[in-house]
Amino acid sequence: MNQPRGVGVTAVFVAAARALESARDDRLFNDPWAGEFVRHSGWNPPTDELDDSSRDELATWVAVRTKFLDDFALDSVDTGCGQVVLLGAGLDTRAFRLPWLRQVNVYELDTPDMVDFKAAVLGDTTPEVAVRVVVPVDLREDWPAALRDAGFRSDIPTAWILEGLLLYLPDDAVATLMDGIGKLSAPGSAIGASITNVDPTATMSDAHVVRDTLISREGWLSLLHWNGPEDPVAWFGSHGWRATALPTEELAQRYGRTMPDKSVLTQVRPGVRWLVSAVRNQD
């Protein structure tokens, strides 16, 4: 089995955080595959090397954004979206674990290497309700054509999920991605996204890097490109979407969680991590 590489490594870290949340008695969701992805990746998280605030921050951030986007996906389908698209799906398992009220196509786009790794872990597991459609494609390539070839229909409303994706794309690639989404979005389409305007390259010091991970600090920094807007509502508006943005801390409280007081991501450069839901403006 090929282990995740490059940006794919970050999906393993997110899976580890989802496994931690799933093990809680008061969990916000249950992802029974998350721990399996981590084990098959070959990484044994040495949690004793992370201070409590760093570990709690990552786990809480991932738990909150996962819950928010779970609810977004279900609400969007319940209110008319006929298909769901996960761009940079990574090790997402929403097609399997969400309680879909009706059959819906869930398209998962990611690189062939990530698709192969995920398939090797999942085996012959299939969703009970959703129809899962895997599209192996690099988002720097012609992903709209690959999506259409897989059966996607641009004439029906779509729920798009951009979770932990945009910061790994250069500015021009982010603009191209949003343009592509807009062209494929019928009236009634929606976007759920995680956005941060905290500069990750300024906050990841040597003290925050764990030994024996799947990637070095230099390798991680080389993956990070886009630093999000200070005003995500205005930014989505410039791309033709009417958005609502909530700070992570506010949602954490709503979900019964608390972000650490001294966030390693905001000590160096103040900023906000947002969770956004947006609907397509009517022409």
PDB file of C-alpha atoms in Angstrom:
ATOM      1  CA  MET A   1       0.000   0.000   0.000  1.00  0.00           C
ATOM      2  CA  ASN A   2       1.340   3.428  -0.979  1.00  0.00           C
ATOM      3  CA  GLN A   3       1.416   5.759   2.019  1.00  0.00           C
ATOM      4  CA  PRO A   4       0.127   9.338   1.671  1.00  0.00           C
ATOM      5  CA  ARG A   5       2.663  11.892   0.519  1.00  0.00           C
ATOM      6  CA  GLY A   6       2.768  15.662   0.236  1.00  0.00           C
ATOM      7  CA  VAL A   7      -0.565  17.309   0.974  1.00  0.00           C
ATOM      8  CA  GLY A   8      -1.997  13.815   1.520  1.00  0.00           C
ATOM      9  CA  VAL A   9      -0.053  13.634   4.780  1.00  0.00           C
ATOM     10  CA  THR A  10      -2.155  16.442   6.226  1.00  0.00           C
ATOM     11  CA  ALA A  11      -5.253  14.270   5.729  1.00  0.00           C
ATOM     12  CA  VAL A  12      -3.695  11.713   8.074  1.00  0.00           C
ATOM     13  CA  PHE A  13      -3.250  14.360  10.785  1.00  0.00           C
ATOM     14  CA  VAL A  14      -6.888  15.377  10.367  1.00  0.00           C
ATOM     15  CA  ALA A  15      -7.943  11.727  10.558  1.00  0.00           C
ATOM     16  CA  ALA A  16      -6.029  11.402  13.829  1.00  0.00           C
ATOM     17  CA  ALA A  17      -7.950  14.366  15.255  1.00  0.00           C
ATOM     18  CA  ARG A  18     -11.235  12.851  14.098  1.00  0.00           C
ATOM     19  CA  ALA A  19     -10.306   9.591  15.781  1.00  0.00           C
ATOM     20  CA  LEU A  20      -9.718  11.470  19.043  1.00  0.00           C
ATOM     21  CA  GLU A  21     -13.131  13.120  18.806  1.00  0.00           C
ATOM     22  CA  SER A  22     -14.830   9.831  17.951  1.00  0.00           C
ATOM     23  CA  ALA A  23     -13.437   8.279  21.130  1.00  0.00           C
ATOM     24  CA  ARG A  24     -15.074  10.885  23.378  1.00  0.00           C
ATOM     25  CA  ASP A  25     -18.253  10.079  25.292  1.00  0.00           C
ATOM     26  CA  ASP A  26     -19.647  13.473  24.249  1.00  0.00           C
ATOM     27  CA  ARG A  27     -18.416  13.218  20.672  1.00  0.00           C
ATOM     28  CA  LEU A  28     -19.836  15.530  18.011  1.00  0.00           C
ATOM     29  CA  PHE A  29     -19.640  12.774  15.394  1.00  0.00           C
ATOM     30  CA  ASN A  30     -18.392   9.231  15.006  1.00  0.00           C
ATOM     31  CA  ASP A  31     -15.863   8.355  12.317  1.00  0.00           C
ATOM     32  CA  PRO A  32     -15.022   4.649  12.737  1.00  0.00           C
ATOM     33  CA  TRP A  33     -12.612   4.721   9.793  1.00  0.00           C
ATOM     34  CA  ALA A  34     -10.431   7.597  11.032  1.00  0.00           C
ATOM     35  CA  GLY A  35      -8.213   5.471  13.255  1.00  0.00           C
ATOM     36  CA  GLU A  36      -7.815   2.877  10.511  1.00  0.00           C
ATOM     37  CA  PHE A  37      -6.506   5.502   8.110  1.00  0.00           C
ATOM     38  CA  VAL A  38      -3.913   6.594  10.663  1.00  0.00           C
ATOM     39  CA  ARG A  39      -2.800   3.025  11.396  1.00  0.00           C
ATOM     40  CA  HIS A  40      -2.444   2.160   7.725  1.00  0.00           C
ATOM     41  CA  SER A  41      -0.473   5.336   7.080  1.00  0.00           C
ATOM     42  CA  GLY A  42       2.385   3.994   9.164  1.00  0.00           C
ATOM     43  CA  TRP A  43       2.322   6.942  11.570  1.00  0.00           C
ATOM     44  CA  ASN A  44       2.054   6.259  15.286  1.00  0.00           C
ATOM     45  CA  PRO A  45       1.202   9.665  16.782  1.00  0.00           C
ATOM     46  CA  PRO A  46       3.669  10.335  19.634  1.00  0.00           C
ATOM     47  CA  THR A  47       1.172  12.426  21.587  1.00  0.00           C
ATOM     48  CA  ASP A  48       3.497  12.794  24.568  1.00  0.00           C
ATOM     49  CA  GLU A  49       5.614  15.170  22.479  1.00  0.00           C
ATOM     50  CA  LEU A  50       2.797  17.690  22.082  1.00  0.00           C
ATOM     51  CA  ASP A  51       1.777  20.020  24.865  1.00  0.00           C
ATOM     52  CA  ASP A  52      -1.871  19.843  25.867  1.00  0.00           C
ATOM     53  CA  SER A  53      -2.814  23.197  24.328  1.00  0.00           C
ATOM     54  CA  SER A  54      -1.396  22.265  20.907  1.00  0.00           C
ATOM     55  CA  ARG A  55      -3.107  18.877  20.896  1.00  0.00           C
ATOM     56  CA  ASP A  56      -6.391  20.265  22.184  1.00  0.00           C
ATOM     57  CA  GLU A  57      -6.339  23.081  19.650  1.00  0.00           C
ATOM     58  CA  LEU A  58      -5.951  20.758  16.664  1.00  0.00           C
ATOM     59  CA  ALA A  59      -8.520  18.295  17.972  1.00  0.00           C
ATOM     60  CA  THR A  60     -11.051  21.036  18.738  1.00  0.00           C
ATOM     61  CA  TRP A  61     -10.550  22.841  15.419  1.00  0.00           C
ATOM     62  CA  VAL A  62     -11.055  19.625  13.466  1.00  0.00           C
ATOM     63  CA  ALA A  63     -14.035  18.538  15.586  1.00  0.00           C
ATOM     64  CA  VAL A  64     -15.796  21.882  15.190  1.00  0.00           C
ATOM     65  CA  ARG A  65     -15.250  22.181  11.458  1.00  0.00           C
ATOM     66  CA  THR A  66     -16.256  18.554  10.894  1.00  0.00           C
ATOM     67  CA  LYS A  67     -19.509  19.007  12.816  1.00  0.00           C
ATOM     68  CA  PHE A  68     -20.279  22.286  11.048  1.00  0.00           C
ATOM     69  CA  LEU A  69     -19.718  20.824   7.584  1.00  0.00           C
ATOM     70  CA  ASP A  70     -21.591  17.618   8.466  1.00  0.00           C
ATOM     71  CA  ASP A  71     -24.631  19.730   9.318  1.00  0.00           C
ATOM     72  CA  PHE A  72     -24.103  21.870   6.217  1.00  0.00           C
ATOM     73  CA  ALA A  73     -24.066  18.810   3.944  1.00  0.00           C
ATOM     74  CA  LEU A  74     -27.205  17.294   5.446  1.00  0.00           C
ATOM     75  CA  ASP A  75     -29.097  20.602   5.514  1.00  0.00           C
ATOM     76  CA  SER A  76     -28.135  21.394   1.916  1.00  0.00           C
ATOM     77  CA  VAL A  77     -29.382  18.051   0.644  1.00  0.00           C
ATOM     78  CA  ASP A  78     -32.540  18.281   2.737  1.00  0.00           C
ATOM     79  CA  THR A  79     -33.311  21.701   1.235  1.00  0.00           C
ATOM     80  CA  GLY A  80     -32.799  20.821  -2.405  1.00  0.00           C
ATOM     81  CA  CYS A  81     -29.197  20.106  -3.381  1.00  0.00           C
ATOM     82  CA  GLY A  82     -29.175  16.974  -5.507  1.00  0.00           C
ATOM     83  CA  GLN A  83     -25.464  16.193  -5.284  1.00  0.00           C
ATOM     84  CA  VAL A  84     -22.499  16.784  -2.992  1.00  0.00           C
ATOM     85  CA  VAL A  85     -18.939  17.466  -4.144  1.00  0.00           C
ATOM     86  CA  LEU A  86     -15.940  17.130  -1.825  1.00  0.00           C
ATOM     87  CA  LEU A  87     -13.007  18.971  -3.381  1.00  0.00           C
ATOM     88  CA  GLY A  88      -9.725  17.638  -2.024  1.00  0.00           C
ATOM     89  CA  ALA A  89     -11.703  14.933  -0.215  1.00  0.00           C
ATOM     90  CA  GLY A  90      -8.682  13.400   1.477  1.00  0.00           C
ATOM     91  CA  LEU A  91      -9.820  10.818   4.030  1.00  0.00           C
ATOM     92  CA  ASP A  92     -13.347  12.189   4.343  1.00  0.00           C
ATOM     93  CA  THR A  93     -16.003   9.555   5.113  1.00  0.00           C
ATOM     94  CA  ARG A  94     -19.203  11.615   4.950  1.00  0.00           C
ATOM     95  CA  ALA A  95     -20.590   9.400   2.186  1.00  0.00           C
ATOM     96  CA  PHE A  96     -20.550   6.517   4.674  1.00  0.00           C
ATOM     97  CA  ARG A  97     -21.238   7.992   8.083  1.00  0.00           C
ATOM     98  CA  LEU A  98     -23.807  10.767   7.603  1.00  0.00           C
ATOM     99  CA  PRO A  99     -27.490   9.877   8.106  1.00  0.00           C
ATOM    100  CA  TRP A 100     -28.629  10.876   4.616  1.00  0.00           C
ATOM    101  CA  LEU A 101     -32.415  11.081   4.419  1.00  0.00           C
ATOM    102  CA  ARG A 102     -32.413  10.286   0.702  1.00  0.00           C
ATOM    103  CA  GLN A 103     -30.107   8.899  -1.908  1.00  0.00           C
ATOM    104  CA  VAL A 104     -27.619  11.469  -3.169  1.00  0.00           C
ATOM    105  CA  ASN A 105     -24.488  11.302  -5.282  1.00  0.00           C
ATOM    106  CA  VAL A 106     -21.389  12.207  -3.264  1.00  0.00           C
ATOM    107  CA  TYR A 107     -18.423  13.006  -5.521  1.00  0.00           C
ATOM    108  CA  GLU A 108     -14.967  12.758  -3.947  1.00  0.00           C
ATOM    109  CA  LEU A 109     -12.141  14.451  -5.844  1.00  0.00           C
ATOM    110  CA  ASP A 110      -8.510  13.918  -4.900  1.00  0.00           C
ATOM    111  CA  THR A 111      -5.197  12.828  -6.352  1.00  0.00           C
ATOM    112  CA  PRO A 112      -4.847   9.245  -7.639  1.00  0.00           C
ATOM    113  CA  ASP A 113      -2.368   8.410  -4.845  1.00  0.00           C
ATOM    114  CA  MET A 114      -4.806   9.503  -2.134  1.00  0.00           C
ATOM    115  CA  VAL A 115      -7.685   7.721  -3.843  1.00  0.00           C
ATOM    116  CA  ASP A 116      -5.663   4.482  -3.986  1.00  0.00           C
ATOM    117  CA  PHE A 117      -4.629   4.699  -0.317  1.00  0.00           C
ATOM    118  CA  LYS A 118      -8.177   5.339   0.801  1.00  0.00           C
ATOM    119  CA  ALA A 119      -9.535   2.500  -1.321  1.00  0.00           C
ATOM    120  CA  ALA A 120      -7.006   0.056   0.146  1.00  0.00           C
ATOM    121  CA  VAL A 121      -8.184   0.878   3.681  1.00  0.00           C
ATOM    122  CA  LEU A 122     -11.916   0.926   2.920  1.00  0.00           C
ATOM    123  CA  GLY A 123     -11.835  -2.289   0.915  1.00  0.00           C
ATOM    124  CA  ASP A 124     -15.286  -3.236  -0.351  1.00  0.00           C
ATOM    125  CA  THR A 125     -17.133  -0.977   2.124  1.00  0.00           C
ATOM    126  CA  THR A 126     -20.031   0.848   0.474  1.00  0.00           C
ATOM    127  CA  PRO A 127     -22.398   3.546   1.776  1.00  0.00           C
ATOM    128  CA  GLU A 128     -25.862   2.476   2.876  1.00  0.00           C
ATOM    129  CA  VAL A 129     -27.723   5.406   1.317  1.00  0.00           C
ATOM    130  CA  ALA A 130     -25.428   7.730  -0.631  1.00  0.00           C
ATOM    131  CA  VAL A 131     -23.946   6.853  -3.999  1.00  0.00           C
ATOM    132  CA  ARG A 132     -20.211   7.461  -3.677  1.00  0.00           C
ATOM    133  CA  VAL A 133     -18.437   8.508  -6.866  1.00  0.00           C
ATOM    134  CA  VAL A 134     -14.644   8.708  -6.674  1.00  0.00           C
ATOM    135  CA  VAL A 135     -12.910  11.040  -9.134  1.00  0.00           C
ATOM    136  CA  PRO A 136      -9.109  10.669  -9.148  1.00  0.00           C
ATOM    137  CA  VAL A 137      -7.847  14.041 -10.328  1.00  0.00           C
ATOM    138  CA  ASP A 138      -5.394  16.703  -9.234  1.00  0.00           C
ATOM    139  CA  LEU A 139      -7.236  19.987  -8.646  1.00  0.00           C
ATOM    140  CA  ARG A 140      -4.490  21.749 -10.597  1.00  0.00           C
ATOM    141  CA  GLU A 141      -5.707  19.852 -13.668  1.00  0.00           C
ATOM    142  CA  ASP A 142      -9.033  20.007 -15.535  1.00  0.00           C
ATOM    143  CA  TRP A 143     -11.090  18.744 -12.630  1.00  0.00           C
ATOM    144  CA  PRO A 144     -14.405  20.166 -13.971  1.00  0.00           C
ATOM    145  CA  ALA A 145     -14.127  17.933 -17.029  1.00  0.00           C
ATOM    146  CA  ALA A 146     -13.252  14.916 -14.875  1.00  0.00           C
ATOM    147  CA  LEU A 147     -16.232  15.671 -12.621  1.00  0.00           C
ATOM    148  CA  ARG A 148     -18.640  15.931 -15.546  1.00  0.00           C
ATOM    149  CA  ASP A 149     -17.270  12.709 -17.026  1.00  0.00           C
ATOM    150  CA  ALA A 150     -18.048  11.002 -13.712  1.00  0.00           C
ATOM    151  CA  GLY A 151     -21.729  11.894 -14.018  1.00  0.00           C
ATOM    152  CA  PHE A 152     -21.925  15.301 -12.354  1.00  0.00           C
ATOM    153  CA  ARG A 153     -24.785  17.487 -13.570  1.00  0.00           C
ATOM    154  CA  SER A 154     -24.392  21.246 -13.639  1.00  0.00           C
ATOM    155  CA  ASP A 155     -28.133  21.779 -14.103  1.00  0.00           C
ATOM    156  CA  ILE A 156     -29.095  20.727 -10.565  1.00  0.00           C
ATOM    157  CA  PRO A 157     -28.104  22.406  -7.272  1.00  0.00           C
ATOM    158  CA  THR A 158     -24.859  21.219  -5.725  1.00  0.00           C
ATOM    159  CA  ALA A 159     -23.476  21.299  -2.180  1.00  0.00           C
ATOM    160  CA  TRP A 160     -19.726  21.954  -2.404  1.00  0.00           C
ATOM    161  CA  ILE A 161     -17.441  21.220   0.555  1.00  0.00           C
ATOM    162  CA  LEU A 162     -14.022  22.879   0.786  1.00  0.00           C
ATOM    163  CA  GLU A 163     -12.557  21.627   4.049  1.00  0.00           C
ATOM    164  CA  GLY A 164      -8.925  22.346   4.849  1.00  0.00           C
ATOM    165  CA  LEU A 165      -8.225  22.830   1.146  1.00  0.00           C
ATOM    166  CA  LEU A 166      -7.659  26.397   0.069  1.00  0.00           C
ATOM    167  CA  LEU A 167      -4.525  27.117   2.113  1.00  0.00           C
ATOM    168  CA  TYR A 168      -2.659  24.488   0.067  1.00  0.00           C
ATOM    169  CA  LEU A 169      -3.366  26.280  -3.223  1.00  0.00           C
ATOM    170  CA  PRO A 170      -1.540  29.314  -4.657  1.00  0.00           C
ATOM    171  CA  ASP A 171      -3.559  32.503  -5.061  1.00  0.00           C
ATOM    172  CA  ASP A 172      -4.140  31.993  -8.785  1.00  0.00           C
ATOM    173  CA  ALA A 173      -5.241  28.383  -8.223  1.00  0.00           C
ATOM    174  CA  VAL A 174      -7.753  29.501  -5.570  1.00  0.00           C
ATOM    175  CA  ALA A 175      -9.228  32.012  -8.014  1.00  0.00           C
ATOM    176  CA  THR A 176      -9.366  29.390 -10.770  1.00  0.00           C
ATOM    177  CA  LEU A 177     -11.028  26.898  -8.428  1.00  0.00           C
ATOM    178  CA  MET A 178     -13.710  29.362  -7.365  1.00  0.00           C
ATOM    179  CA  ASP A 179     -14.331  30.290 -10.991  1.00  0.00           C
ATOM    180  CA  GLY A 180     -14.757  26.621 -11.875  1.00  0.00           C
ATOM    181  CA  ILE A 181     -17.163  26.053  -8.999  1.00  0.00           C
ATOM    182  CA  GLY A 182     -19.211  29.057 -10.051  1.00  0.00           C
ATOM    183  CA  LYS A 183     -19.556  27.872 -13.639  1.00  0.00           C
ATOM    184  CA  LEU A 184     -20.765  24.448 -12.474  1.00  0.00           C
ATOM    185  CA  SER A 185     -23.227  25.735  -9.871  1.00  0.00           C
ATOM    186  CA  ALA A 186     -26.921  25.806 -10.715  1.00  0.00           C
ATOM    187  CA  PRO A 187     -29.204  28.194  -8.801  1.00  0.00           C
ATOM    188  CA  GLY A 188     -29.717  26.888  -5.286  1.00  0.00           C
ATOM    189  CA  SER A 189     -26.163  25.574  -4.977  1.00  0.00           C
ATOM    190  CA  ALA A 190     -24.265  26.058  -1.719  1.00  0.00           C
ATOM    191  CA  ILE A 191     -20.694  26.043  -0.413  1.00  0.00           C
ATOM    192  CA  GLY A 192     -19.451  24.978   3.007  1.00  0.00           C
ATOM    193  CA  ALA A 193     -15.828  25.898   3.697  1.00  0.00           C
ATOM    194  CA  SER A 194     -13.154  26.338   6.316  1.00  0.00           C
ATOM    195  CA  ILE A 195     -11.223  29.596   5.933  1.00  0.00           C
ATOM    196  CA  THR A 196      -8.302  30.934   7.921  1.00  0.00           C
ATOM    197  CA  ASN A 197      -6.530  34.258   7.726  1.00  0.00           C
ATOM    198  CA  VAL A 198      -3.874  33.185  10.205  1.00  0.00           C
ATOM    199  CA  ASP A 199      -0.595  32.895   8.334  1.00  0.00           C
ATOM    200  CA  PRO A 200       0.480  29.262   8.937  1.00  0.00           C
ATOM    201  CA  THR A 201       4.021  29.836   7.723  1.00  0.00           C
ATOM    202  CA  ALA A 202       4.534  32.372  10.507  1.00  0.00           C
ATOM    203  CA  THR A 203       3.134  30.211  13.265  1.00  0.00           C
ATOM    204  CA  MET A 204       4.683  26.804  12.789  1.00  0.00           C
ATOM    205  CA  SER A 205       7.864  26.952  14.829  1.00  0.00           C
ATOM    206  CA  ASP A 206      10.182  24.049  15.526  1.00  0.00           C
ATOM    207  CA  ALA A 207       8.483  23.658  18.904  1.00  0.00           C
ATOM    208  CA  HIS A 208       5.205  22.788  17.210  1.00  0.00           C
ATOM    209  CA  VAL A 209       6.606  20.021  15.009  1.00  0.00           C
ATOM    210  CA  VAL A 210       6.379  16.465  16.266  1.00  0.00           C
ATOM    211  CA  ARG A 211       9.248  14.054  15.663  1.00  0.00           C
ATOM    212  CA  ASP A 212       8.701  10.960  13.532  1.00  0.00           C
ATOM    213  CA  THR A 213       5.780  12.424  11.631  1.00  0.00           C
ATOM    214  CA  LEU A 214       5.199  11.672   7.969  1.00  0.00           C
ATOM    215  CA  ILE A 215       6.586  15.015   6.850  1.00  0.00           C
ATOM    216  CA  SER A 216       9.291  17.444   7.944  1.00  0.00           C
ATOM    217  CA  ARG A 217       8.685  21.038   8.980  1.00  0.00           C
ATOM    218  CA  GLU A 218      10.274  22.221   5.743  1.00  0.00           C
ATOM    219  CA  GLY A 219       8.110  19.846   3.756  1.00  0.00           C
ATOM    220  CA  TRP A 220       4.973  21.075   5.507  1.00  0.00           C
ATOM    221  CA  LEU A 221       5.800  24.739   4.963  1.00  0.00           C
ATOM    222  CA  SER A 222       6.417  24.098   1.285  1.00  0.00           C
ATOM    223  CA  LEU A 223       2.802  22.956   0.949  1.00  0.00           C
ATOM    224  CA  LEU A 224       1.239  26.110   2.407  1.00  0.00           C
ATOM    225  CA  HIS A 225       0.376  28.942   0.055  1.00  0.00           C
ATOM    226  CA  TRP A 226      -2.908  30.823   0.408  1.00  0.00           C
ATOM    227  CA  ASN A 227      -3.569  33.031   3.409  1.00  0.00           C
ATOM    228  CA  GLY A 228      -7.305  33.661   3.493  1.00  0.00           C
ATOM    229  CA  PRO A 229      -9.159  36.988   3.438  1.00  0.00           C
ATOM    230  CA  GLU A 230      -9.803  39.147   6.474  1.00  0.00           C
ATOM    231  CA  ASP A 231     -13.444  39.383   5.398  1.00  0.00           C
ATOM    232  CA  PRO A 232     -14.607  35.996   4.060  1.00  0.00           C
ATOM    233  CA  VAL A 233     -18.166  37.284   3.493  1.00  0.00           C
ATOM    234  CA  ALA A 234     -16.927  39.976   1.123  1.00  0.00           C
ATOM    235  CA  TRP A 235     -14.519  37.546  -0.525  1.00  0.00           C
ATOM    236  CA  PHE A 236     -17.207  34.978  -1.279  1.00  0.00           C
ATOM    237  CA  GLY A 237     -19.427  37.836  -2.438  1.00  0.00           C
ATOM    238  CA  SER A 238     -16.801  38.815  -4.997  1.00  0.00           C
ATOM    239  CA  HIS A 239     -17.101  35.301  -6.416  1.00  0.00           C
ATOM    240  CA  GLY A 240     -20.883  35.389  -6.645  1.00  0.00           C
ATOM    241  CA  TRP A 241     -21.892  33.815  -3.329  1.00  0.00           C
ATOM    242  CA  ARG A 242     -23.933  35.169  -0.423  1.00  0.00           C
ATOM    243  CA  ALA A 243     -22.046  33.975   2.645  1.00  0.00           C
ATOM    244  CA  THR A 244     -22.312  33.734   6.404  1.00  0.00           C
ATOM    245  CA  ALA A 245     -19.073  33.318   8.355  1.00  0.00           C
ATOM    246  CA  LEU A 246     -18.747  32.255  11.990  1.00  0.00           C
ATOM    247  CA  PRO A 247     -15.511  32.298  14.021  1.00  0.00           C
ATOM    248  CA  THR A 248     -14.393  28.885  15.247  1.00  0.00           C
ATOM    249  CA  GLU A 249     -14.481  30.017  18.888  1.00  0.00           C
ATOM    250  CA  GLU A 250     -18.167  30.901  18.622  1.00  0.00           C
ATOM    251  CA  LEU A 251     -19.065  27.565  17.078  1.00  0.00           C
ATOM    252  CA  ALA A 252     -16.919  25.714  19.597  1.00  0.00           C
ATOM    253  CA  GLN A 253     -18.983  27.185  22.429  1.00  0.00           C
ATOM    254  CA  ARG A 254     -22.187  26.288  20.610  1.00  0.00           C
ATOM    255  CA  TYR A 255     -20.989  22.691  20.368  1.00  0.00           C
ATOM    256  CA  GLY A 256     -19.845  22.504  23.984  1.00  0.00           C
ATOM    257  CA  ARG A 257     -16.145  22.877  23.215  1.00  0.00           C
ATOM    258  CA  THR A 258     -13.564  25.486  24.211  1.00  0.00           C
ATOM    259  CA  MET A 259     -10.594  26.557  22.139  1.00  0.00           C
ATOM    260  CA  PRO A 260      -7.370  26.874  24.180  1.00  0.00           C
ATOM    261  CA  ASP A 261      -6.790  30.386  25.555  1.00  0.00           C
ATOM    262  CA  LYS A 262      -3.299  30.595  24.094  1.00  0.00           C
ATOM    263  CA  SER A 263      -3.605  29.320  20.581  1.00  0.00           C
ATOM    264  CA  VAL A 264      -0.323  28.403  18.908  1.00  0.00           C
ATOM    265  CA  LEU A 265      -1.855  29.680  15.678  1.00  0.00           C
ATOM    266  CA  THR A 266      -2.561  33.181  16.970  1.00  0.00           C
ATOM    267  CA  GLN A 267       0.387  33.881  19.280  1.00  0.00           C
ATOM    268  CA  VAL A 268       2.600  35.017  16.410  1.00  0.00           C
ATOM    269  CA  ARG A 269       0.091  36.667  14.096  1.00  0.00           C
ATOM    270  CA  PRO A 270      -3.467  37.436  15.173  1.00  0.00           C
ATOM    271  CA  GLY A 271      -6.146  36.076  12.918  1.00  0.00           C
ATOM    272  CA  VAL A 272      -9.398  34.207  12.774  1.00  0.00           C
ATOM    273  CA  ARG A 273     -10.393  30.776  11.562  1.00  0.00           C
ATOM    274  CA  TRP A 274     -13.840  30.897  10.028  1.00  0.00           C
ATOM    275  CA  LEU A 275     -16.439  28.364   9.015  1.00  0.00           C
ATOM    276  CA  VAL A 276     -18.485  29.568   6.109  1.00  0.00           C
ATOM    277  CA  SER A 277     -21.751  28.621   4.474  1.00  0.00           C
ATOM    278  CA  ALA A 278     -22.745  30.347   1.263  1.00  0.00           C
ATOM    279  CA  VAL A 279     -25.475  30.176  -1.374  1.00  0.00           C
ATOM    280  CA  ARG A 280     -25.159  31.062  -5.023  1.00  0.00           C
ATOM    281  CA  ASN A 281     -26.352  34.525  -5.940  1.00  0.00           C
ATOM    282  CA  GLN A 282     -29.260  34.511  -8.373  1.00  0.00           C
ATOM    283  CA  ASP A 283     -28.444  36.060 -11.734  1.00  0.00           C
TER     284      ASP A 283
END
